[in-house]
Short mmCIF file of C-alpha atoms in Angstrom, two decimals:
data_model
loop_
_atom_site.label_atom_id
_atom_site.label_comp_id
_atom_site.label_asym_id
_atom_site.label_seq_id
_atom_site.Cartn_x
_atom_site.Cartn_y
_atom_site.Cartn_z
CA MET A 34 38.31 -5.66 -0.69
CA PHE A 35 37.16 -4.49 -4.12
CA SER A 36 39.05 -7.24 -5.92
CA GLN A 37 36.76 -9.71 -4.16
CA LEU A 38 33.59 -8.23 -5.56
CA PRO A 39 31.94 -10.37 -8.22
CA THR A 40 32.48 -9.55 -11.87
CA LEU A 41 29.10 -8.63 -13.35
CA GLY A 42 29.97 -7.69 -16.94
CA VAL A 43 27.91 -5.18 -18.91
CA GLY A 44 24.62 -3.76 -17.75
CA LEU A 45 21.88 -1.29 -18.56
CA GLY A 46 20.37 1.48 -16.52
CA PHE A 47 16.83 0.13 -16.35
CA ARG A 48 14.18 2.31 -18.00
CA GLU A 49 10.53 1.31 -18.10
CA PRO A 50 9.94 1.96 -21.84
CA PHE A 51 12.16 -0.97 -22.85
CA ARG A 52 11.01 -3.39 -20.19
CA GLY A 53 9.24 -5.71 -22.65
CA GLU A 54 12.20 -6.02 -25.02
CA LEU A 55 14.60 -6.38 -22.11
CA PHE A 56 12.89 -9.57 -21.03
CA LEU A 57 12.78 -10.92 -24.57
CA ARG A 58 16.55 -10.46 -24.86
CA ARG A 59 17.64 -10.82 -21.27
CA GLY A 60 20.50 -13.15 -22.16
CA GLU A 61 22.29 -10.17 -23.73
CA VAL A 62 22.22 -8.01 -20.57
CA ASP A 63 24.38 -9.17 -17.64
CA PHE A 64 22.84 -6.98 -14.94
CA LEU A 65 20.69 -3.92 -14.36
CA GLU A 66 21.23 -0.68 -12.52
CA ILE A 67 18.01 0.66 -10.98
CA ILE A 68 17.29 4.16 -9.69
CA ALA A 69 16.73 3.49 -5.98
CA GLU A 70 14.23 6.33 -5.53
CA HIS A 71 11.85 4.75 -8.07
CA TYR A 72 11.32 1.83 -5.66
CA MET A 73 11.18 3.66 -2.33
CA ASP A 74 7.61 4.26 -1.08
CA ALA A 75 6.74 2.23 -4.18
CA SER A 76 3.26 1.79 -5.56
CA ALA A 77 1.93 -1.76 -5.98
CA GLU A 78 2.95 -1.70 -9.66
CA LYS A 79 6.50 -0.56 -8.98
CA ALA A 80 6.90 -3.13 -6.17
CA ARG A 81 5.80 -5.89 -8.59
CA GLU A 82 8.17 -4.55 -11.22
CA LEU A 83 11.07 -4.67 -8.74
CA GLU A 84 10.21 -8.23 -7.81
CA LEU A 85 10.14 -9.25 -11.45
CA LEU A 86 13.45 -7.55 -12.23
CA ALA A 87 15.12 -9.04 -9.16
CA ALA A 88 13.93 -12.51 -10.14
CA HIS A 89 15.77 -12.31 -13.46
CA PHE A 90 18.73 -9.94 -13.01
CA THR A 91 21.36 -8.90 -10.52
CA LEU A 92 20.27 -5.40 -9.55
CA ILE A 93 22.60 -2.57 -8.54
CA PRO A 94 20.70 0.19 -6.69
CA HIS A 95 21.86 3.65 -7.82
CA ALA A 96 20.66 6.32 -5.37
CA ILE A 97 20.41 9.98 -6.36
CA ASN A 98 19.13 11.91 -3.35
CA LEU A 99 20.86 10.66 -0.18
CA SER A 100 23.00 13.81 -0.47
CA LEU A 101 26.20 12.33 0.94
CA GLY A 102 27.90 15.70 0.50
CA SER A 103 25.46 17.57 2.77
CA ALA A 104 27.34 19.25 5.63
CA GLU A 105 24.06 19.22 7.58
CA GLY A 106 24.16 15.42 7.65
CA LEU A 107 21.88 12.76 6.22
CA ASP A 108 18.09 12.71 6.30
CA PRO A 109 17.39 9.79 8.69
CA VAL A 110 13.97 9.02 7.20
CA TYR A 111 15.39 8.86 3.68
CA LEU A 112 18.34 6.76 4.87
CA ASP A 113 15.99 4.34 6.57
CA LYS A 114 13.92 3.81 3.42
CA LEU A 115 17.01 3.48 1.24
CA ALA A 116 18.54 0.98 3.68
CA ARG A 117 15.41 -1.18 3.59
CA LEU A 118 15.47 -1.23 -0.20
CA VAL A 119 19.19 -1.96 -0.60
CA ASN A 120 19.42 -4.50 2.22
CA GLY A 121 16.34 -6.25 0.85
CA LEU A 122 17.99 -6.62 -2.55
CA ASN A 123 21.36 -7.69 -1.08
CA PRO A 124 23.31 -6.46 -4.12
CA PRO A 125 27.07 -6.91 -4.64
CA TRP A 126 27.36 -3.09 -4.25
CA TRP A 127 25.27 0.06 -4.42
CA SER A 128 26.12 3.54 -5.64
CA GLU A 129 25.60 7.24 -4.93
CA HIS A 130 27.26 10.49 -5.95
CA VAL A 131 29.98 12.84 -4.78
CA SER A 132 27.54 15.75 -4.49
CA PHE A 133 24.82 17.32 -2.39
CA THR A 134 21.17 17.68 -3.30
CA ARG A 135 19.71 19.26 -0.13
CA ALA A 136 20.53 22.13 2.19
CA GLY A 137 18.64 24.48 4.49
CA GLY A 138 15.34 22.66 3.92
CA ILE A 139 15.59 23.05 0.14
CA ASP A 140 15.63 20.01 -2.16
CA ILE A 141 17.69 21.32 -5.07
CA GLY A 142 16.42 18.59 -7.37
CA HIS A 143 19.70 17.60 -8.93
CA LEU A 144 23.30 16.69 -8.14
CA SER A 145 25.15 19.82 -7.08
CA PRO A 146 28.93 20.08 -6.97
CA LEU A 147 31.04 20.25 -3.83
CA PRO A 148 34.16 22.34 -3.32
CA PHE A 149 37.25 20.13 -3.68
CA THR A 150 38.36 20.79 -0.12
CA ASP A 151 39.43 18.89 2.93
CA GLU A 152 36.25 19.95 4.72
CA ALA A 153 34.13 18.41 1.97
CA VAL A 154 36.17 15.19 2.15
CA GLU A 155 35.49 15.01 5.88
CA VAL A 156 31.75 15.63 5.39
CA LEU A 157 31.60 12.81 2.84
CA ARG A 158 33.60 10.49 5.07
CA ARG A 159 31.31 11.13 8.01
CA ASN A 160 28.12 10.67 6.01
CA VAL A 161 29.41 7.53 4.29
CA CYS A 162 30.22 6.05 7.71
CA GLU A 163 26.70 6.78 8.87
CA ALA A 164 25.23 5.19 5.74
CA ARG A 165 27.48 2.17 6.16
CA GLU A 166 26.05 1.53 9.64
CA ARG A 167 22.67 0.98 8.00
CA ILE A 168 23.44 -0.33 4.51
CA HIS A 169 25.51 -3.49 4.44
CA ALA A 170 26.56 -3.72 0.78
CA PRO A 171 29.75 -1.95 -0.30
CA LEU A 172 29.31 1.60 -1.56
CA ILE A 173 30.82 3.07 -4.70
CA LEU A 174 30.75 6.80 -5.40
CA GLU A 175 30.20 8.46 -8.77
CA ASN A 176 31.91 11.60 -10.09
CA ILE A 177 29.43 14.20 -11.39
CA THR A 178 29.64 16.93 -14.01
CA TYR A 179 29.84 20.47 -12.69
CA ALA A 180 28.94 23.74 -14.39
CA LEU A 181 30.68 25.85 -11.78
CA ALA A 182 33.57 25.61 -9.34
CA VAL A 183 32.30 26.07 -5.78
CA PRO A 184 34.64 28.30 -3.76
CA GLY A 185 36.40 26.88 -0.73
CA ALA A 186 39.66 27.09 1.19
CA SER A 187 42.69 25.54 -0.55
CA PRO A 188 40.86 23.46 -3.11
CA MET A 189 42.48 20.36 -4.60
CA ARG A 190 42.23 19.09 -8.12
CA GLU A 191 39.08 17.02 -8.77
CA ALA A 192 40.97 13.74 -9.22
CA ASP A 193 42.91 14.22 -5.98
CA PHE A 194 39.64 15.07 -4.23
CA LEU A 195 38.01 11.85 -5.49
CA ALA A 196 41.07 9.86 -4.46
CA GLU A 197 40.97 11.37 -0.95
CA VAL A 198 37.24 10.72 -0.61
CA SER A 199 37.48 7.11 -1.72
CA GLU A 200 40.44 6.38 0.55
CA ARG A 201 39.27 8.19 3.68
CA ALA A 202 35.69 6.91 3.35
CA ASP A 203 37.00 3.51 2.16
CA CYS A 204 34.65 3.43 -0.83
CA GLY A 205 34.89 2.18 -4.33
CA LEU A 206 34.51 4.47 -7.32
CA LEU A 207 31.89 4.51 -10.05
CA LEU A 208 33.76 6.32 -12.79
CA ASP A 209 31.35 8.01 -15.16
CA VAL A 210 33.53 8.44 -18.22
CA MET A 211 30.99 10.69 -19.98
CA ASN A 212 31.09 13.02 -16.95
CA LEU A 213 34.90 12.90 -16.98
CA HIS A 214 34.94 13.70 -20.70
CA ALA A 215 32.49 16.61 -20.25
CA ASN A 216 34.37 18.10 -17.28
CA ALA A 217 37.73 17.75 -19.04
CA LEU A 218 36.42 19.60 -22.11
CA ASN A 219 34.37 22.19 -20.24
CA HIS A 220 37.06 23.00 -17.67
CA GLY A 221 40.15 22.34 -19.78
CA TYR A 222 42.17 19.61 -18.15
CA PRO A 223 43.83 16.49 -19.60
CA VAL A 224 42.02 13.22 -18.86
CA GLU A 225 45.27 11.25 -18.73
CA ASP A 226 46.43 13.30 -15.76
CA PHE A 227 43.03 12.82 -14.08
CA LEU A 228 43.14 9.04 -14.55
CA ALA A 229 46.72 8.82 -13.31
CA ARG A 230 45.70 10.42 -10.01
CA LEU A 231 42.81 8.05 -9.25
CA PRO A 232 43.35 4.91 -7.17
CA ALA A 233 42.73 2.42 -9.99
CA GLU A 234 42.17 -0.50 -7.62
CA ARG A 235 39.07 1.28 -6.27
CA ILE A 236 37.37 1.74 -9.67
CA VAL A 237 34.62 -0.89 -9.50
CA GLN A 238 32.18 0.20 -12.19
CA LEU A 239 31.89 2.56 -15.16
CA HIS A 240 29.03 4.52 -16.66
CA PHE A 241 29.10 5.36 -20.36
CA VAL A 242 26.68 7.20 -22.68
CA GLY A 243 26.56 10.27 -24.94
CA GLY A 244 25.54 13.85 -24.27
CA HIS A 245 24.98 16.96 -26.35
CA TRP A 246 26.42 20.44 -26.81
CA HIS A 247 24.49 23.50 -25.68
CA ASP A 248 25.89 27.03 -25.91
CA GLY A 249 29.45 25.73 -26.08
CA VAL A 250 29.06 23.44 -23.04
CA LEU A 251 28.98 19.64 -23.27
CA ILE A 252 25.99 18.44 -21.25
CA ASP A 253 25.77 14.94 -19.77
CA SER A 254 22.21 14.56 -21.00
CA HIS A 255 22.37 10.75 -21.37
CA SER A 256 20.54 11.30 -24.63
CA ARG A 257 22.88 10.21 -27.43
CA PRO A 258 24.90 7.17 -28.45
CA THR A 259 28.28 6.90 -26.78
CA PRO A 260 30.74 8.95 -28.85
CA ASP A 261 34.19 7.75 -29.92
CA GLU A 262 35.98 9.94 -27.38
CA VAL A 263 34.05 8.27 -24.54
CA TRP A 264 34.70 4.78 -25.98
CA SER A 265 38.36 5.68 -25.99
CA LEU A 266 38.10 6.53 -22.27
CA VAL A 267 36.28 3.25 -21.58
CA GLU A 268 39.26 1.44 -23.13
CA LYS A 269 41.81 3.50 -21.18
CA VAL A 270 40.05 2.73 -17.88
CA ALA A 271 39.52 -0.96 -18.72
CA ALA A 272 43.26 -1.17 -19.38
CA LEU A 273 44.29 0.26 -16.02
CA ALA A 274 41.49 -0.62 -13.57
CA PRO A 275 40.05 -4.02 -12.54
CA VAL A 276 36.46 -2.94 -13.24
CA LYS A 277 33.71 -5.37 -12.34
CA GLY A 278 30.95 -3.82 -14.42
CA MET A 279 30.11 -1.26 -17.08
CA VAL A 280 26.65 0.31 -17.39
CA LEU A 281 25.08 2.10 -20.34
CA GLU A 282 23.17 4.96 -18.72
CA ARG A 283 20.83 6.06 -21.52
CA ASP A 284 17.86 8.10 -20.17
CA GLU A 285 16.53 10.20 -23.00
CA ASN A 286 15.78 9.90 -26.66
CA LEU A 287 15.74 6.10 -26.37
CA PRO A 288 16.68 4.37 -29.62
CA PRO A 289 15.44 0.94 -30.75
CA PHE A 290 16.52 -1.62 -28.17
CA PRO A 291 18.97 -3.45 -30.51
CA GLU A 292 21.02 -0.22 -30.66
CA LEU A 293 21.41 -0.28 -26.88
CA LEU A 294 22.41 -3.94 -27.06
CA ALA A 295 25.00 -3.10 -29.72
CA GLU A 296 26.60 -0.60 -27.31
CA LEU A 297 26.59 -3.23 -24.56
CA GLU A 298 28.28 -5.68 -26.91
CA ARG A 299 30.99 -3.13 -27.70
CA ALA A 300 31.59 -2.60 -23.96
CA ARG A 301 31.64 -6.36 -23.46
CA ARG A 302 34.33 -6.74 -26.14
CA ILE A 303 36.44 -4.04 -24.49
CA GLY A 304 36.21 -5.75 -21.11
CA ARG A 305 37.16 -9.06 -22.68
CA GLU A 306 40.09 -7.53 -24.57
CA TYR A 307 41.58 -6.18 -21.33
CA GLY A 308 40.97 -9.36 -19.37
CA ARG A 309 38.19 -7.98 -17.15
CA TRP A 310 35.90 -10.89 -18.00
CA ALA A 311 35.81 -13.91 -20.22
CA MET B 233 32.68 30.37 5.55
CA GLY B 234 31.78 26.84 6.56
CA LEU B 235 30.49 24.28 4.09
CA ALA B 236 27.06 24.11 5.73
CA GLU B 237 26.56 27.88 5.31
CA THR B 238 27.88 27.77 1.74
CA GLN B 239 25.50 24.96 0.82
CA ARG B 240 22.50 26.71 2.40
CA ALA B 241 23.27 29.86 0.42
CA LEU B 242 23.88 27.90 -2.79
CA ALA B 243 20.62 25.97 -2.47
CA ARG B 244 18.76 29.29 -2.33
CA LEU B 245 20.71 30.80 -5.21
CA TYR B 246 20.20 27.74 -7.42
CA THR B 247 16.43 27.64 -6.90
CA ASP B 248 15.36 31.30 -6.71
CA ALA B 249 15.90 33.33 -9.89
CA ARG B 250 14.94 36.69 -8.36
CA LEU B 251 17.24 36.19 -5.37
CA ARG B 252 20.04 35.17 -7.72
CA GLU B 253 19.61 38.34 -9.78
CA ARG B 254 19.62 40.51 -6.66
CA PHE B 255 22.63 38.71 -5.19
CA PHE B 256 24.88 39.20 -8.20
CA ALA B 257 23.74 42.84 -8.50
CA ASP B 258 24.61 43.51 -4.84
CA PRO B 259 26.16 40.50 -3.03
CA PHE B 260 26.73 42.26 0.30
CA LYS B 261 23.23 43.66 0.72
CA THR B 262 21.53 40.47 -0.48
CA GLY B 263 23.97 38.26 1.42
CA GLU B 264 22.92 39.98 4.66
CA GLU B 265 19.35 38.80 4.01
CA PHE B 266 20.41 35.20 4.34
CA GLY B 267 22.76 35.78 7.21
CA LEU B 268 26.07 36.02 5.35
CA GLY B 269 28.88 38.16 6.70
CA ARG B 270 30.81 40.44 4.36
CA ASP B 271 33.66 37.96 3.82
CA GLU B 272 31.21 35.17 3.17
CA ALA B 273 29.23 37.21 0.65
CA GLU B 274 32.49 38.21 -1.05
CA GLN B 275 33.52 34.56 -1.34
CA LEU B 276 30.21 33.56 -2.89
CA ALA B 277 30.24 36.59 -5.18
CA ARG B 278 33.33 35.06 -6.81
CA LEU B 279 31.03 32.48 -8.35
CA SER B 280 30.44 33.08 -12.01
CA ALA B 281 26.89 34.42 -12.42
CA PRO B 282 26.55 32.93 -15.94
CA GLN B 283 27.66 29.54 -14.62
CA VAL B 284 25.24 29.68 -11.69
CA ASN B 285 22.42 30.71 -14.05
CA PHE B 286 23.37 27.90 -16.41
CA PHE B 287 23.25 25.36 -13.58
CA ALA B 288 19.91 26.74 -12.37
CA GLY B 289 18.64 26.32 -15.94
CA THR B 290 19.69 22.66 -15.95
CA LEU B 291 17.69 22.14 -12.73
CA HIS B 292 14.55 23.37 -14.50
CA ALA B 293 15.31 21.23 -17.53
CA LYS B 294 15.79 18.18 -15.31
CA ARG B 295 12.49 18.82 -13.54
CA LEU B 296 10.66 19.27 -16.85
CA GLN B 297 12.18 16.06 -18.18
CA GLU B 298 10.82 14.16 -15.17
CA VAL B 299 7.41 15.83 -15.47
CA ARG B 300 7.33 14.95 -19.17
CA ASP B 301 7.76 11.28 -18.27
CA LEU B 302 4.80 11.54 -15.87
CA LEU B 303 2.48 13.76 -17.98
CA PRO B 304 3.64 12.76 -21.48
CA LEU B 305 0.48 13.65 -23.40
CA THR B 306 0.04 17.01 -21.68
CA VAL B 307 3.63 18.05 -22.34
CA ARG B 308 3.37 16.81 -25.93
CA ALA B 309 0.16 18.75 -26.48
CA LEU B 310 1.74 21.91 -25.02
CA GLY B 311 4.53 21.71 -27.56
CA GLU B 312 6.76 24.79 -27.48
CA ARG B 313 4.73 26.29 -24.66
CA ALA B 314 5.77 23.51 -22.26
CA ALA B 315 9.18 24.94 -21.31
CA PRO B 316 8.11 28.57 -20.63
CA LEU B 317 4.96 27.46 -18.80
CA PHE B 318 6.95 25.08 -16.66
CA ARG B 319 9.54 27.77 -15.93
CA ALA B 320 6.81 30.16 -14.76
CA TYR B 321 5.29 27.45 -12.56
CA ALA B 322 8.68 26.28 -11.23
CA GLU B 323 9.76 29.71 -9.98
CA THR B 324 7.27 29.49 -7.11
CA ASN B 325 6.91 25.75 -6.71
CA LEU B 326 9.72 23.50 -5.46
CA PRO B 327 8.56 20.16 -4.11
CA GLY B 328 10.84 17.92 -2.10
CA GLY B 329 11.02 14.36 -0.81
CA ILE B 330 11.34 10.93 -2.38
CA LYS B 331 8.38 11.51 -4.67
CA LYS B 332 9.23 15.09 -5.59
CA HIS B 333 8.93 14.47 -9.32
CA ARG B 334 5.51 12.95 -8.81
CA ALA B 335 4.53 15.95 -6.65
CA ASP B 336 5.96 18.29 -9.31
CA ALA B 337 3.87 16.66 -12.05
CA ALA B 338 0.71 16.85 -9.93
CA ALA B 339 1.33 20.49 -9.01
CA PHE B 340 2.12 21.44 -12.62
CA ALA B 341 -1.09 19.76 -13.77
CA ASP B 342 -3.00 21.75 -11.10
CA TYR B 343 -1.27 24.95 -12.25
CA LEU B 344 -2.36 24.31 -15.83
CA ALA B 345 -5.89 23.35 -14.85
CA ALA B 346 -6.53 26.26 -12.47
CA GLY B 347 -5.93 29.93 -13.26
CA ASP B 348 -4.97 31.73 -16.45
CA ALA B 349 -1.71 29.98 -17.20
CA LEU B 350 -2.86 28.48 -20.48
CA GLY B 351 -4.98 31.07 -22.27
CA GLY B 352 -6.08 30.54 -25.87
CA ALA B 353 -8.83 28.57 -27.54
CA ASP B 354 -7.35 25.22 -26.53
CA SER B 355 -7.02 26.01 -22.84
CA GLY B 356 -10.18 24.08 -21.91
CA TRP B 357 -9.24 20.69 -23.32
CA LEU B 358 -5.58 21.14 -22.36
CA ALA B 359 -6.58 21.74 -18.74
CA ASP B 360 -8.77 18.64 -18.85
CA LEU B 361 -5.97 16.58 -20.37
CA ALA B 362 -3.62 17.69 -17.59
CA ARG B 363 -6.19 16.73 -14.93
CA TYR B 364 -6.80 13.40 -16.68
CA GLU B 365 -3.12 12.45 -16.69
CA LYS B 366 -2.72 13.64 -13.12
CA THR B 367 -5.62 11.40 -12.06
CA TRP B 368 -3.84 8.42 -13.60
CA LEU B 369 -0.91 9.21 -11.27
CA ASP B 370 -3.29 9.41 -8.30
CA ALA B 371 -4.84 6.09 -9.28
CA ALA B 372 -1.43 4.42 -9.55
CA ASP B 373 -0.76 5.33 -5.91
CA MET B 374 -4.15 4.09 -4.71
CA PRO B 375 -3.90 0.60 -3.11
CA ARG B 376 -7.67 0.14 -3.41
CA GLY B 377 -10.72 2.30 -4.02
CA VAL B 378 -12.45 4.44 -6.61
CA ILE B 379 -11.66 7.82 -8.13
CA ALA B 380 -14.32 9.63 -10.14
CA ARG B 381 -13.68 12.77 -12.15
CA ARG B 382 -15.86 14.91 -14.37
CA PHE B 383 -14.41 16.62 -17.42
CA ARG B 384 -15.80 19.27 -19.76
CA PHE B 385 -14.23 17.59 -22.78
CA PRO B 386 -14.05 13.96 -24.06
CA VAL B 387 -10.61 13.43 -22.54
CA ASN B 388 -10.12 9.83 -23.57
CA ALA B 389 -10.66 10.69 -27.23
CA ILE B 390 -8.38 13.72 -26.88
CA ALA B 391 -5.70 11.58 -25.21
CA ARG B 392 -5.89 9.06 -28.07
CA ASP B 393 -5.56 11.86 -30.63
CA VAL B 394 -2.52 13.35 -28.92
CA LEU B 395 -0.98 9.89 -28.56
CA ARG B 396 -1.30 9.47 -32.32
CA GLY B 397 0.54 12.75 -32.88
CA ASN B 398 -2.35 15.17 -33.32
CA THR B 399 -1.55 17.96 -30.87
CA GLN B 400 -4.49 20.08 -32.07
CA PRO B 401 -7.44 17.70 -31.74
CA ALA B 402 -10.86 18.97 -32.75
CA ALA B 403 -12.19 19.13 -29.21
CA ASN B 404 -15.78 20.20 -28.68
CA PRO B 405 -17.06 20.40 -25.13
CA GLN B 406 -18.89 17.26 -24.04
CA ASN B 407 -19.51 16.34 -20.42
CA THR B 408 -17.45 13.29 -19.63
CA LEU B 409 -17.28 11.10 -16.55
CA ALA B 410 -14.19 8.97 -15.86
CA LEU B 411 -13.72 6.29 -13.21
CA TRP B 412 -10.60 4.61 -11.94
CA PHE B 413 -10.95 1.70 -9.53
CA ARG B 414 -8.76 -0.93 -7.97
CA LEU B 415 -10.16 -3.83 -5.94
CA SER B 416 -7.03 -4.55 -3.89
CA PRO B 417 -3.28 -3.88 -3.91
CA GLY B 418 -2.66 -6.95 -6.08
CA HIS B 419 -5.11 -5.90 -8.77
CA ARG B 420 -4.60 -3.69 -11.81
CA ILE B 421 -6.36 -0.36 -12.14
CA ARG B 422 -9.63 -0.59 -14.05
CA HIS B 423 -10.68 2.48 -15.99
CA SER B 424 -13.92 3.52 -17.60
CA VAL B 425 -14.92 6.70 -19.46
CA LEU B 426 -18.40 7.81 -20.43
CA SER B 427 -19.05 10.89 -22.53
CA LEU B 428 -22.57 12.10 -21.89
CA PRO B 429 -24.92 13.33 -24.60
CA PHE B 430 -25.44 16.67 -22.82
#
């Protein structure tokens, strides 16, 4: 199923500050990833912005608060609004995270880790099925960074957990290689072993970007140029997985736009070298 | 302990610093408060307190980052005070929903503009600047209509100064009236500011 998805190439996570330059140089950006929540209950300006972006780019909606890992189930109002947005855009796929952001009436405000357990796999499977009944495009799930290991019965390794989730929920994977790099360093495991355990045929898209160190912990702050170690991971994944797209996910400390384009060009060359696109 | 119970407990621990401190000091007693049995409290107590505190810190940082995007001049003008002020505000304010960052920015602006949070000689114009930026957010959400606000300081001049990098503008009180209006959903916001000579 994932082999039949269209090849998109290299894209940018859309950020409003570079909107003007993006349109001036739109031939150098193959597609955009948009934060879905920015266009739900949208103001008139944001709705116009979405229309303009959709007229010129393939858009991949990237949701951040559906909370697919919530054992309490999905928020039906939120799901309804997200479904209207995604179905309206009719994208080749959409993405969310292997995490939870809500529980007990509290909106945590960020992606929180799950225990790597069978129960969590089943929760994700159930919630993904419910989302799939409303949202028609294929779903790919992103791995997150985690500062702590959540306790649970008989936990698996993270890679095995992601493999189980993707296979039992029948989803693709959005492999964030910066998150993988950070987790591998912060929690001390070899990335080669992690990559070997993932179902490569399900890796549809990558995220890449740089982070920063704080108190001995590598943070996925999306605030720095992509470092060499992450480029090396991009190459490793491009070699083994039939990825359809790679997205530069720079949020903070935005550099001059040509520097972002230079990173896209490097990703484009990697994809070409490994036969992912022409 | 089921995943639902674990997540409910974690959501409270991540977002409530005082509860977190009490829990790690005495997991069984505090765990009882949110309905955890002894085994459940023991399981959660195995979490690393420094790691949980670190994660809770990243939640604040994430919220402040979003608020900075929505109130850029206010946060710039606050400088080093932004992070501790936001932390103090965030301990008792946790908005939710699709527009939670927007609600956070509005509530933080209200927190700065009301009470004694700011202090200091610049508290007057800083409070006005926060209200001014917050009103721009309100206007952006308005499909049509008029918003009028009165300020004690010449906020548009202050905003221009801060935008140019001067975070200590020479701000003397001057009654100022600002209007935001939009004719219809398809129209841009129009904005007008008048500083009065009294």
